[in-house]
């Protein structure tokens, strides 16, 4: 029996060697990395090969592939695992809020239904314009929304017929690898080509540079701060940039103050304030500010009343240049208050304090559950000060009011990509508000709330003097 086994093993060895000599690539399931490669060049090459195969698939097949990603992410054990792992690795945010964000990314990111064909007919015939793939897309993703952005971008980009090479933040490396493998396995089980989603094992600035400079990468997408957006915009190719915001909130005397207070606390504390859309500073008309603070405290806010303690906290969470201390981004209100010797229960979700409009916490986006509140004489001044604080990012703004004229004024003045009225900020990305979800909000480059069509080229097909049947 042993002799027979030895003979079989020898025959298998010979066959494998013959295949190798003929140039056929041999790899076992154990060796195959499900989209994760040792080098960025390998990741890009594999993505290019996969995109050519995906291009031959029908739109209906792409639908099937997108549905496979959704189904895999929405498995309870997977949803909880990636949410927990993201917080555990990055030390940013709250697991329960990550679960919500990952779920809406899977459920509420549009697929191929977003790619609507435009038809033009007349005496000269028929012309159609369709959304078609760019090819290989390079996507740089942040540490604040690591899994949500990967899910959201993967669905949108594959629905558009593209493949994607991710360059995640190094602090989210492990969870990104786990998620990329998870999605690729689900895709392959659904009949998709291998490596529709790829990344490098060791994300780094150097690897991002290789990706940005590769001629095989046709489109760059950056979700993060102004520095990385500036970098991709100077790469010499089509780029989509989702940059920073510093979303202001205006509350006037016509608002439902109790509801406004609850909504502001909910939005500003969501995932410990790391979403770029989250409320970052409040401008409240002085006739209602006391009432607003009262109800905010009833809904999980802790007010710092001492200017000295507030400045102590500000220094503790800021670097010397005024930027947020990265190690404290996304920490809980409880952890931040402990820095200045204040101990609170877990039901405290947000730190609030009265400040002037020029305070550092008003002008700098901190990505922490610390919310400055500025008292203003009237709503028109509040809108003007909100405009100053938002600093021209045109990202997100929130207003609580029943005065349609003032709501309209603020919408026009700030020109924000997302303007939320009488709701928490996260309503703007489809959580408790109508509309689809995205975690790549491209204000700087104008695509806005991105979806599958944002990552496509428009191509025109013309039939002259025919097929117009009106």
Short mmCIF file of C-alpha atoms in Angstrom, two decimals:
data_model
loop_
_atom_site.label_atom_id
_atom_site.label_comp_id
_atom_site.label_asym_id
_atom_site.label_seq_id
_atom_site.Cartn_x
_atom_site.Cartn_y
_atom_site.Cartn_z
CA UNK A 1 0.00 0.00 0.00
CA UNK A 2 2.83 2.36 0.92
CA UNK A 3 4.53 1.62 -2.41
CA UNK A 4 1.30 2.53 -4.26
CA UNK A 5 1.01 5.85 -2.38
CA UNK A 6 4.63 6.67 -3.08
CA UNK A 7 4.07 5.94 -6.78
CA UNK A 8 0.96 8.16 -6.92
CA UNK A 9 2.78 11.03 -5.18
CA UNK A 10 5.69 10.70 -7.62
CA UNK A 11 3.28 10.81 -10.58
CA UNK A 12 1.58 13.94 -9.21
CA UNK A 13 4.98 15.56 -8.74
CA UNK A 14 5.95 14.81 -12.34
CA UNK A 15 2.67 16.21 -13.70
CA UNK A 16 3.11 19.43 -11.72
CA UNK A 17 6.66 19.83 -12.99
CA UNK A 18 5.49 19.33 -16.59
CA UNK A 19 2.77 21.97 -16.13
CA UNK A 20 5.30 24.35 -14.62
CA UNK A 21 7.68 23.86 -17.57
CA UNK A 22 4.85 24.77 -19.95
CA UNK A 23 4.46 28.10 -18.13
CA UNK A 24 1.12 27.40 -16.47
CA UNK A 25 0.81 29.07 -13.08
CA UNK A 26 0.19 26.60 -10.24
CA UNK A 27 -1.05 27.68 -6.84
CA UNK A 28 -2.93 25.93 -4.08
CA UNK A 29 -5.92 27.39 -2.22
CA UNK A 30 -3.65 27.73 0.79
CA UNK A 31 -1.15 29.84 -1.18
CA UNK A 32 -3.76 32.03 -2.84
CA UNK A 33 -4.22 35.23 -0.88
CA UNK A 34 -7.75 36.17 -2.00
CA UNK A 35 -6.65 39.58 -3.22
CA UNK A 36 -3.88 40.29 -0.72
CA UNK A 37 -0.40 40.55 -2.28
CA UNK A 38 3.18 40.99 -1.11
CA UNK A 39 3.80 43.95 -3.42
CA UNK A 40 1.69 46.78 -4.81
CA UNK A 41 2.83 45.94 -8.34
CA UNK A 42 1.44 42.40 -7.95
CA UNK A 43 -1.83 43.78 -6.58
CA UNK A 44 -2.18 46.16 -9.55
CA UNK A 45 -1.28 43.48 -12.12
CA UNK A 46 -3.83 41.07 -10.64
CA UNK A 47 -6.46 43.82 -10.61
CA UNK A 48 -5.81 44.64 -14.27
CA UNK A 49 -6.22 40.97 -15.23
CA UNK A 50 -9.42 40.71 -13.18
CA UNK A 51 -10.89 43.86 -14.73
CA UNK A 52 -10.45 42.47 -18.26
CA UNK A 53 -12.38 39.39 -17.16
CA UNK A 54 -15.04 41.46 -15.40
CA UNK A 55 -15.49 43.54 -18.56
CA UNK A 56 -16.68 40.40 -20.31
CA UNK A 57 -19.34 39.80 -17.65
CA UNK A 58 -22.87 41.10 -18.13
CA UNK A 59 -24.49 43.78 -16.02
CA UNK A 60 -26.72 41.06 -14.59
CA UNK A 61 -23.64 39.14 -13.49
CA UNK A 62 -22.26 42.28 -11.82
CA UNK A 63 -25.56 42.51 -9.94
CA UNK A 64 -24.99 38.99 -8.69
CA UNK A 65 -21.45 39.82 -7.59
CA UNK A 66 -22.61 42.92 -5.69
CA UNK A 67 -25.35 40.91 -4.00
CA UNK A 68 -22.72 38.38 -2.88
CA UNK A 69 -20.75 41.13 -1.12
CA UNK A 70 -23.90 42.44 0.58
CA UNK A 71 -24.95 38.99 1.77
CA UNK A 72 -21.51 38.15 3.17
CA UNK A 73 -21.16 41.43 5.10
CA UNK A 74 -24.71 41.21 6.48
CA UNK A 75 -24.12 37.85 8.12
CA UNK A 76 -24.43 38.67 11.81
CA UNK A 77 -21.12 37.10 12.76
CA UNK A 78 -19.24 38.93 9.98
CA UNK A 79 -20.86 42.28 10.67
CA UNK A 80 -20.00 42.09 14.35
CA UNK A 81 -16.49 40.75 13.72
CA UNK A 82 -15.32 43.46 11.34
CA UNK A 83 -16.89 46.18 13.50
CA UNK A 84 -15.18 44.89 16.63
CA UNK A 85 -11.87 44.34 14.83
CA UNK A 86 -11.92 47.86 13.38
CA UNK A 87 -12.27 49.43 16.83
CA UNK A 88 -9.80 46.99 18.39
CA UNK A 89 -7.09 47.70 15.80
CA UNK A 90 -7.54 51.43 15.22
CA UNK A 91 -8.66 52.30 18.77
CA UNK A 92 -11.19 54.63 17.14
CA UNK A 93 -14.97 54.77 17.52
CA UNK A 94 -17.68 52.59 19.03
CA UNK A 95 -18.44 49.00 18.03
CA UNK A 96 -22.23 49.47 18.09
CA UNK A 97 -21.98 52.47 15.74
CA UNK A 98 -19.53 50.68 13.44
CA UNK A 99 -22.11 47.91 13.10
CA UNK A 100 -24.70 50.47 11.95
CA UNK A 101 -22.27 52.04 9.49
CA UNK A 102 -21.12 48.71 8.04
CA UNK A 103 -24.72 47.56 7.71
CA UNK A 104 -25.88 50.67 5.82
CA UNK A 105 -22.79 50.49 3.60
CA UNK A 106 -23.79 46.94 2.61
CA UNK A 107 -27.54 47.56 2.37
CA UNK A 108 -27.77 51.09 1.05
CA UNK A 109 -24.91 51.52 -1.45
CA UNK A 110 -26.44 51.52 -4.95
CA UNK A 111 -25.48 48.83 -7.45
CA UNK A 112 -25.93 48.67 -11.22
CA UNK A 113 -29.37 50.31 -10.97
CA UNK A 114 -27.42 53.56 -10.60
CA UNK A 115 -26.11 53.28 -14.17
CA UNK A 116 -29.03 54.70 -16.14
CA UNK A 117 -28.69 54.87 -19.92
CA UNK A 118 -29.60 58.12 -21.67
CA UNK A 119 -31.24 57.87 -25.11
CA UNK A 120 -31.53 60.73 -27.63
CA UNK A 121 -33.67 60.25 -30.74
CA UNK A 122 -34.61 62.46 -33.68
CA UNK A 123 -34.57 62.72 -37.44
CA UNK A 124 -30.83 61.96 -37.42
CA UNK A 125 -31.28 58.62 -35.68
CA UNK A 126 -30.53 57.24 -32.22
CA UNK A 127 -27.76 58.06 -29.77
CA UNK A 128 -27.29 56.37 -26.42
CA UNK A 129 -24.94 57.39 -23.61
CA UNK A 130 -23.94 54.84 -21.02
CA UNK A 131 -21.88 54.66 -17.83
CA UNK A 132 -18.87 52.45 -18.54
CA UNK A 133 -15.90 51.40 -16.38
CA UNK A 134 -12.67 53.33 -16.03
CA UNK A 135 -10.78 50.06 -15.45
CA UNK A 136 -8.53 49.66 -12.44
CA UNK A 137 -9.29 52.13 -9.64
CA UNK A 138 -6.84 52.98 -6.86
CA UNK A 139 -8.61 53.81 -3.60
CA UNK A 140 -6.96 55.30 -0.51
CA UNK A 141 -9.08 54.74 2.61
CA UNK A 142 -8.98 56.29 6.10
CA UNK A 143 -8.44 54.93 9.59
CA UNK A 144 -11.67 56.58 10.81
CA UNK A 145 -14.03 54.59 8.54
CA UNK A 146 -11.83 51.67 7.44
CA UNK A 147 -14.32 48.86 6.84
CA UNK A 148 -17.27 51.06 5.87
CA UNK A 149 -15.28 52.72 3.07
CA UNK A 150 -13.96 49.39 1.73
CA UNK A 151 -17.48 47.94 1.58
CA UNK A 152 -19.01 51.07 0.06
CA UNK A 153 -16.27 51.55 -2.56
CA UNK A 154 -16.13 47.86 -3.50
CA UNK A 155 -19.86 47.70 -4.22
CA UNK A 156 -19.92 50.97 -6.18
CA UNK A 157 -16.80 50.26 -8.20
CA UNK A 158 -17.56 46.64 -9.10
CA UNK A 159 -21.14 47.59 -10.01
CA UNK A 160 -19.57 50.06 -12.45
CA UNK A 161 -17.47 47.30 -14.03
CA UNK A 162 -14.22 48.35 -12.37
CA UNK A 163 -11.80 46.52 -10.14
CA UNK A 164 -10.24 48.23 -7.15
CA UNK A 165 -6.80 48.30 -5.55
CA UNK A 166 -7.05 49.53 -1.97
CA UNK A 167 -4.38 51.35 -0.06
CA UNK A 168 -5.82 51.34 3.49
CA UNK A 169 -4.44 53.30 6.39
CA UNK A 170 -1.62 51.26 7.99
CA UNK A 171 -3.39 51.45 11.36
CA UNK A 172 -6.30 49.52 9.82
CA UNK A 173 -4.17 46.93 8.03
CA UNK A 174 -5.34 43.76 9.76
CA UNK A 175 -9.08 44.39 9.52
CA UNK A 176 -8.68 45.55 5.90
CA UNK A 177 -6.90 42.32 4.97
CA UNK A 178 -9.59 40.27 6.68
CA UNK A 179 -12.35 42.19 4.90
CA UNK A 180 -10.74 42.05 1.44
CA UNK A 181 -10.32 38.27 1.75
CA UNK A 182 -13.89 37.90 2.99
CA UNK A 183 -15.33 39.84 0.07
CA UNK A 184 -13.18 38.07 -2.54
CA UNK A 185 -14.16 34.64 -1.24
CA UNK A 186 -17.84 35.59 -1.49
CA UNK A 187 -17.32 36.99 -4.98
CA UNK A 188 -15.58 33.86 -6.24
CA UNK A 189 -18.28 31.63 -4.79
CA UNK A 190 -20.73 33.72 -6.84
CA UNK A 191 -18.72 33.04 -10.00
CA UNK A 192 -16.78 36.31 -10.17
CA UNK A 193 -13.20 36.52 -11.47
CA UNK A 194 -10.43 36.30 -8.91
CA UNK A 195 -9.01 39.49 -7.40
CA UNK A 196 -11.76 41.97 -8.15
CA UNK A 197 -10.59 43.61 -4.91
CA UNK A 198 -6.87 43.74 -4.09
CA UNK A 199 -4.49 45.33 -1.62
CA UNK A 200 -0.91 45.00 -0.44
CA UNK A 201 -0.03 43.20 2.81
CA UNK A 202 1.87 46.19 4.15
CA UNK A 203 0.09 49.46 3.31
CA UNK A 204 2.43 52.45 3.35
CA UNK A 205 3.02 55.89 1.85
CA UNK A 206 5.50 54.28 -0.55
CA UNK A 207 2.95 51.73 -1.74
CA UNK A 208 0.32 54.43 -2.17
CA UNK A 209 2.80 56.34 -4.33
CA UNK A 210 3.39 53.26 -6.52
CA UNK A 211 -0.36 52.94 -6.94
CA UNK A 212 -0.84 56.61 -7.81
CA UNK A 213 1.96 56.53 -10.39
CA UNK A 214 1.01 53.25 -12.07
CA UNK A 215 -0.25 53.74 -15.65
CA UNK A 216 -2.48 50.70 -15.14
CA UNK A 217 -4.51 52.59 -12.51
CA UNK A 218 -6.93 54.78 -14.48
CA UNK A 219 -8.75 56.55 -11.64
CA UNK A 220 -7.69 57.54 -8.13
CA UNK A 221 -10.08 57.95 -5.20
CA UNK A 222 -8.97 59.38 -1.86
CA UNK A 223 -11.10 59.45 1.26
CA UNK A 224 -9.34 61.36 4.02
CA UNK A 225 -7.78 64.65 4.99
CA UNK A 226 -6.75 67.58 2.77
CA UNK A 227 -3.14 66.37 2.41
CA UNK A 228 -4.00 63.05 0.77
CA UNK A 229 -6.66 64.68 -1.42
CA UNK A 230 -4.11 67.23 -2.63
CA UNK A 231 -1.68 64.41 -3.37
CA UNK A 232 -4.09 62.45 -5.59
CA UNK A 233 -5.22 65.61 -7.37
CA UNK A 234 -1.62 66.30 -8.36
CA UNK A 235 -1.02 62.74 -9.63
CA UNK A 236 -1.71 63.67 -13.25
CA UNK A 237 -4.78 61.51 -13.78
CA UNK A 238 -8.52 61.57 -13.08
CA UNK A 239 -9.06 61.76 -9.32
CA UNK A 240 -11.98 61.92 -6.92
CA UNK A 241 -11.27 63.55 -3.58
CA UNK A 242 -13.34 63.25 -0.42
CA UNK A 243 -11.81 65.83 1.86
CA UNK A 244 -12.24 67.27 5.31
CA UNK A 245 -15.22 69.12 6.69
CA UNK A 246 -15.96 71.02 9.88
CA UNK A 247 -19.76 70.77 9.92
CA UNK A 248 -21.52 73.57 11.82
CA UNK A 249 -24.96 73.42 13.38
CA UNK A 250 -27.29 76.40 13.59
CA UNK A 251 -30.23 76.40 16.03
CA UNK A 252 -32.71 79.28 15.89
CA UNK A 253 -35.63 80.31 18.08
CA UNK A 254 -38.22 78.59 15.87
CA UNK A 255 -36.70 75.12 16.31
CA UNK A 256 -38.14 72.28 18.36
CA UNK A 257 -35.40 72.71 20.98
CA UNK A 258 -35.91 69.43 22.82
CA UNK A 259 -35.71 67.46 19.57
CA UNK A 260 -32.79 69.57 18.30
CA UNK A 261 -30.85 68.83 21.49
CA UNK A 262 -31.44 65.10 21.19
CA UNK A 263 -30.55 65.07 17.48
CA UNK A 264 -27.34 67.05 17.99
CA UNK A 265 -26.14 64.76 20.77
CA UNK A 266 -26.98 61.70 18.67
CA UNK A 267 -25.15 63.01 15.60
CA UNK A 268 -22.12 64.49 17.37
CA UNK A 269 -21.53 61.39 19.51
CA UNK A 270 -22.12 58.85 16.70
CA UNK A 271 -19.00 56.69 16.40
CA UNK A 272 -17.35 59.17 18.78
CA UNK A 273 -17.59 62.00 16.21
CA UNK A 274 -15.20 60.52 13.62
CA UNK A 275 -17.59 60.71 10.63
CA UNK A 276 -16.68 63.72 8.50
CA UNK A 277 -20.38 64.67 8.42
CA UNK A 278 -20.77 64.78 12.22
CA UNK A 279 -21.71 67.99 14.06
CA UNK A 280 -18.49 69.77 15.06
CA UNK A 281 -19.70 73.11 16.49
CA UNK A 282 -23.04 74.70 17.37
CA UNK A 283 -24.23 78.28 16.85
CA UNK A 284 -27.43 78.80 18.85
CA UNK A 285 -29.54 81.93 19.13
CA UNK A 286 -29.07 83.26 22.67
CA UNK A 287 -32.78 83.16 23.52
CA UNK A 288 -32.75 79.34 23.27
CA UNK A 289 -29.17 78.37 24.12
CA UNK A 290 -29.84 77.67 27.82
CA UNK A 291 -32.79 75.47 26.97
CA UNK A 292 -30.75 73.68 24.30
CA UNK A 293 -27.95 72.88 26.74
CA UNK A 294 -30.46 71.72 29.35
CA UNK A 295 -31.95 69.15 26.99
CA UNK A 296 -28.54 68.11 25.64
CA UNK A 297 -27.49 67.25 29.19
CA UNK A 298 -30.67 65.22 29.59
CA UNK A 299 -29.67 63.20 26.50
CA UNK A 300 -26.13 62.19 27.41
CA UNK A 301 -24.02 65.37 27.23
CA UNK A 302 -21.66 66.53 29.98
CA UNK A 303 -21.12 70.28 30.21
CA UNK A 304 -17.74 71.74 31.15
CA UNK A 305 -18.49 75.10 32.73
CA UNK A 306 -14.97 76.08 33.81
CA UNK A 307 -12.94 77.90 31.10
CA UNK A 308 -9.75 76.65 32.78
CA UNK A 309 -10.82 73.01 32.60
CA UNK A 310 -11.89 73.46 28.99
CA UNK A 311 -8.50 74.88 28.03
CA UNK A 312 -6.81 72.05 29.91
CA UNK A 313 -8.85 69.54 27.89
CA UNK A 314 -8.15 71.37 24.64
CA UNK A 315 -4.40 71.22 25.28
CA UNK A 316 -4.61 67.54 26.22
CA UNK A 317 -6.31 66.54 22.96
CA UNK A 318 -4.32 68.83 20.62
CA UNK A 319 -0.82 68.75 19.23
CA UNK A 320 1.39 71.85 19.40
CA UNK A 321 0.34 72.86 15.90
CA UNK A 322 -3.32 72.78 16.94
CA UNK A 323 -4.17 69.62 15.04
CA UNK A 324 -5.89 66.77 16.91
CA UNK A 325 -3.69 64.27 18.72
CA UNK A 326 -4.07 61.14 16.52
CA UNK A 327 -3.97 58.84 19.53
CA UNK A 328 -7.10 60.53 20.92
CA UNK A 329 -9.16 60.74 17.72
CA UNK A 330 -12.37 58.75 18.13
CA UNK A 331 -11.99 58.19 21.88
CA UNK A 332 -15.12 58.22 24.02
CA UNK A 333 -16.33 61.22 26.02
CA UNK A 334 -15.63 59.23 29.18
CA UNK A 335 -11.99 58.69 28.19
CA UNK A 336 -11.49 62.33 27.22
CA UNK A 337 -13.00 63.68 30.44
CA UNK A 338 -10.71 61.38 32.43
CA UNK A 339 -7.75 63.32 30.97
CA UNK A 340 -8.77 66.31 33.09
CA UNK A 341 -9.74 64.30 36.15
CA UNK A 342 -13.49 64.11 35.53
CA UNK A 343 -15.04 60.67 35.99
CA UNK A 344 -18.41 59.95 34.40
CA UNK A 345 -20.60 56.94 33.63
CA UNK A 346 -20.78 55.25 30.23
CA UNK A 347 -24.09 56.97 29.48
CA UNK A 348 -22.19 60.23 28.92
CA UNK A 349 -21.63 60.30 25.14
CA UNK A 350 -20.62 63.90 24.46
CA UNK A 351 -18.66 66.74 26.06
CA UNK A 352 -20.12 70.21 25.55
CA UNK A 353 -18.93 73.69 26.54
CA UNK A 354 -19.76 77.30 25.78
CA UNK A 355 -17.06 79.09 23.80
CA UNK A 356 -16.61 82.11 21.56
CA UNK A 357 -16.65 81.75 17.79
CA UNK A 358 -12.85 81.96 17.47
CA UNK A 359 -12.07 79.22 19.97
CA UNK A 360 -9.71 76.50 18.73
CA UNK A 361 -12.36 73.81 19.19
CA UNK A 362 -14.67 75.75 16.87
CA UNK A 363 -12.17 76.39 14.09
CA UNK A 364 -10.37 73.01 14.11
CA UNK A 365 -12.05 69.73 13.20
CA UNK A 366 -11.04 67.44 16.09
CA UNK A 367 -12.89 64.17 15.28
CA UNK A 368 -13.69 63.70 18.97
CA UNK A 369 -16.97 63.92 20.94
CA UNK A 370 -16.22 67.46 22.15
CA UNK A 371 -18.78 70.00 20.94
CA UNK A 372 -18.34 73.76 21.46
CA UNK A 373 -21.53 75.84 21.66
CA UNK A 374 -21.49 79.51 20.66
CA UNK A 375 -24.30 81.84 21.72
CA UNK A 376 -25.36 84.23 18.95
CA UNK A 377 -27.63 87.29 18.99
CA UNK A 378 -29.73 86.29 15.97
CA UNK A 379 -30.07 83.63 13.30
CA UNK A 380 -28.50 85.71 10.51
CA UNK A 381 -25.33 86.15 12.56
CA UNK A 382 -25.40 82.45 13.40
CA UNK A 383 -25.44 81.58 9.70
CA UNK A 384 -22.57 83.98 9.00
CA UNK A 385 -20.48 82.51 11.81
CA UNK A 386 -21.30 78.97 10.68
CA UNK A 387 -20.04 79.92 7.22
CA UNK A 388 -16.76 81.14 8.73
CA UNK A 389 -16.31 78.00 10.84
CA UNK A 390 -16.99 75.69 7.90
CA UNK A 391 -14.04 77.39 6.17
CA UNK A 392 -15.19 76.83 2.60
CA UNK A 393 -15.03 73.05 2.72
CA UNK A 394 -18.62 72.88 1.41
CA UNK A 395 -18.92 69.47 3.04
CA UNK A 396 -21.83 69.24 5.50
CA UNK A 397 -24.00 71.64 7.47
CA UNK A 398 -26.94 71.13 9.81
CA UNK A 399 -29.74 73.50 10.84
CA UNK A 400 -32.61 73.19 13.30
CA UNK A 401 -35.36 75.66 12.38
CA UNK A 402 -38.94 75.92 11.15
CA UNK A 403 -38.22 79.12 9.24
CA UNK A 404 -38.05 78.12 5.57
CA UNK A 405 -36.49 81.43 4.53
CA UNK A 406 -33.59 81.01 6.99
CA UNK A 407 -33.11 77.35 6.06
CA UNK A 408 -32.88 78.45 2.44
CA UNK A 409 -30.44 81.23 3.30
CA UNK A 410 -28.09 78.86 5.08
CA UNK A 411 -28.30 76.28 2.30
CA UNK A 412 -27.36 78.90 -0.30
CA UNK A 413 -24.61 80.54 1.73
CA UNK A 414 -22.71 77.42 2.78
CA UNK A 415 -23.20 75.45 -0.48
CA UNK A 416 -22.60 72.24 1.46
CA UNK A 417 -22.62 68.88 -0.32
CA UNK A 418 -24.93 67.67 2.46
CA UNK A 419 -27.37 69.99 4.23
CA UNK A 420 -29.41 68.31 6.97
CA UNK A 421 -32.50 70.05 8.34
CA UNK A 422 -34.03 69.14 11.72
CA UNK A 423 -32.28 65.77 12.07
CA UNK A 424 -28.97 64.27 13.20
CA UNK A 425 -26.13 64.69 10.71
CA UNK A 426 -26.09 61.00 9.81
CA UNK A 427 -29.52 61.37 8.16
CA UNK A 428 -27.49 62.86 5.32
CA UNK A 429 -25.97 59.47 4.46
CA UNK A 430 -29.18 57.49 4.58
CA UNK A 431 -29.30 56.63 8.29
CA UNK A 432 -32.77 57.83 9.23
CA UNK A 433 -32.95 59.97 6.09
CA UNK A 434 -33.86 59.23 2.49
CA UNK A 435 -31.15 58.65 -0.10
CA UNK A 436 -28.28 56.22 -0.57
CA UNK A 437 -25.25 55.71 1.63
CA UNK A 438 -21.67 56.63 0.87
CA UNK A 439 -18.50 57.06 2.89
CA UNK A 440 -16.71 58.85 0.05
CA UNK A 441 -18.24 62.32 -0.05
CA UNK A 442 -16.43 64.09 -2.86
CA UNK A 443 -16.86 67.79 -2.19
CA UNK A 444 -13.46 69.03 -3.47
CA UNK A 445 -13.85 67.39 -6.89
CA UNK A 446 -17.62 67.85 -7.17
CA UNK A 447 -18.98 64.31 -7.43
CA UNK A 448 -20.74 64.77 -4.09
CA UNK A 449 -22.49 61.71 -2.65
CA UNK A 450 -20.62 59.12 -4.71
CA UNK A 451 -22.19 55.97 -6.16
CA UNK A 452 -21.46 53.53 -8.99
CA UNK A 453 -21.86 56.16 -11.72
CA UNK A 454 -19.28 58.40 -10.01
CA UNK A 455 -16.63 55.83 -10.86
CA UNK A 456 -17.60 55.45 -14.53
CA UNK A 457 -16.91 57.14 -17.86
CA UNK A 458 -19.77 58.25 -20.08
CA UNK A 459 -19.50 56.71 -23.56
CA UNK A 460 -21.67 57.56 -26.55
CA UNK A 461 -22.94 55.16 -29.24
CA UNK A 462 -24.55 56.65 -32.37
CA UNK A 463 -26.79 55.07 -35.01
CA UNK A 464 -27.29 57.65 -37.76
CA UNK A 465 -30.60 57.91 -39.63
CA UNK A 466 -32.04 54.79 -38.02
CA UNK A 467 -33.92 53.43 -35.01
CA UNK A 468 -35.78 56.65 -34.30
CA UNK A 469 -39.39 55.40 -34.33
CA UNK A 470 -41.37 58.36 -33.04
#
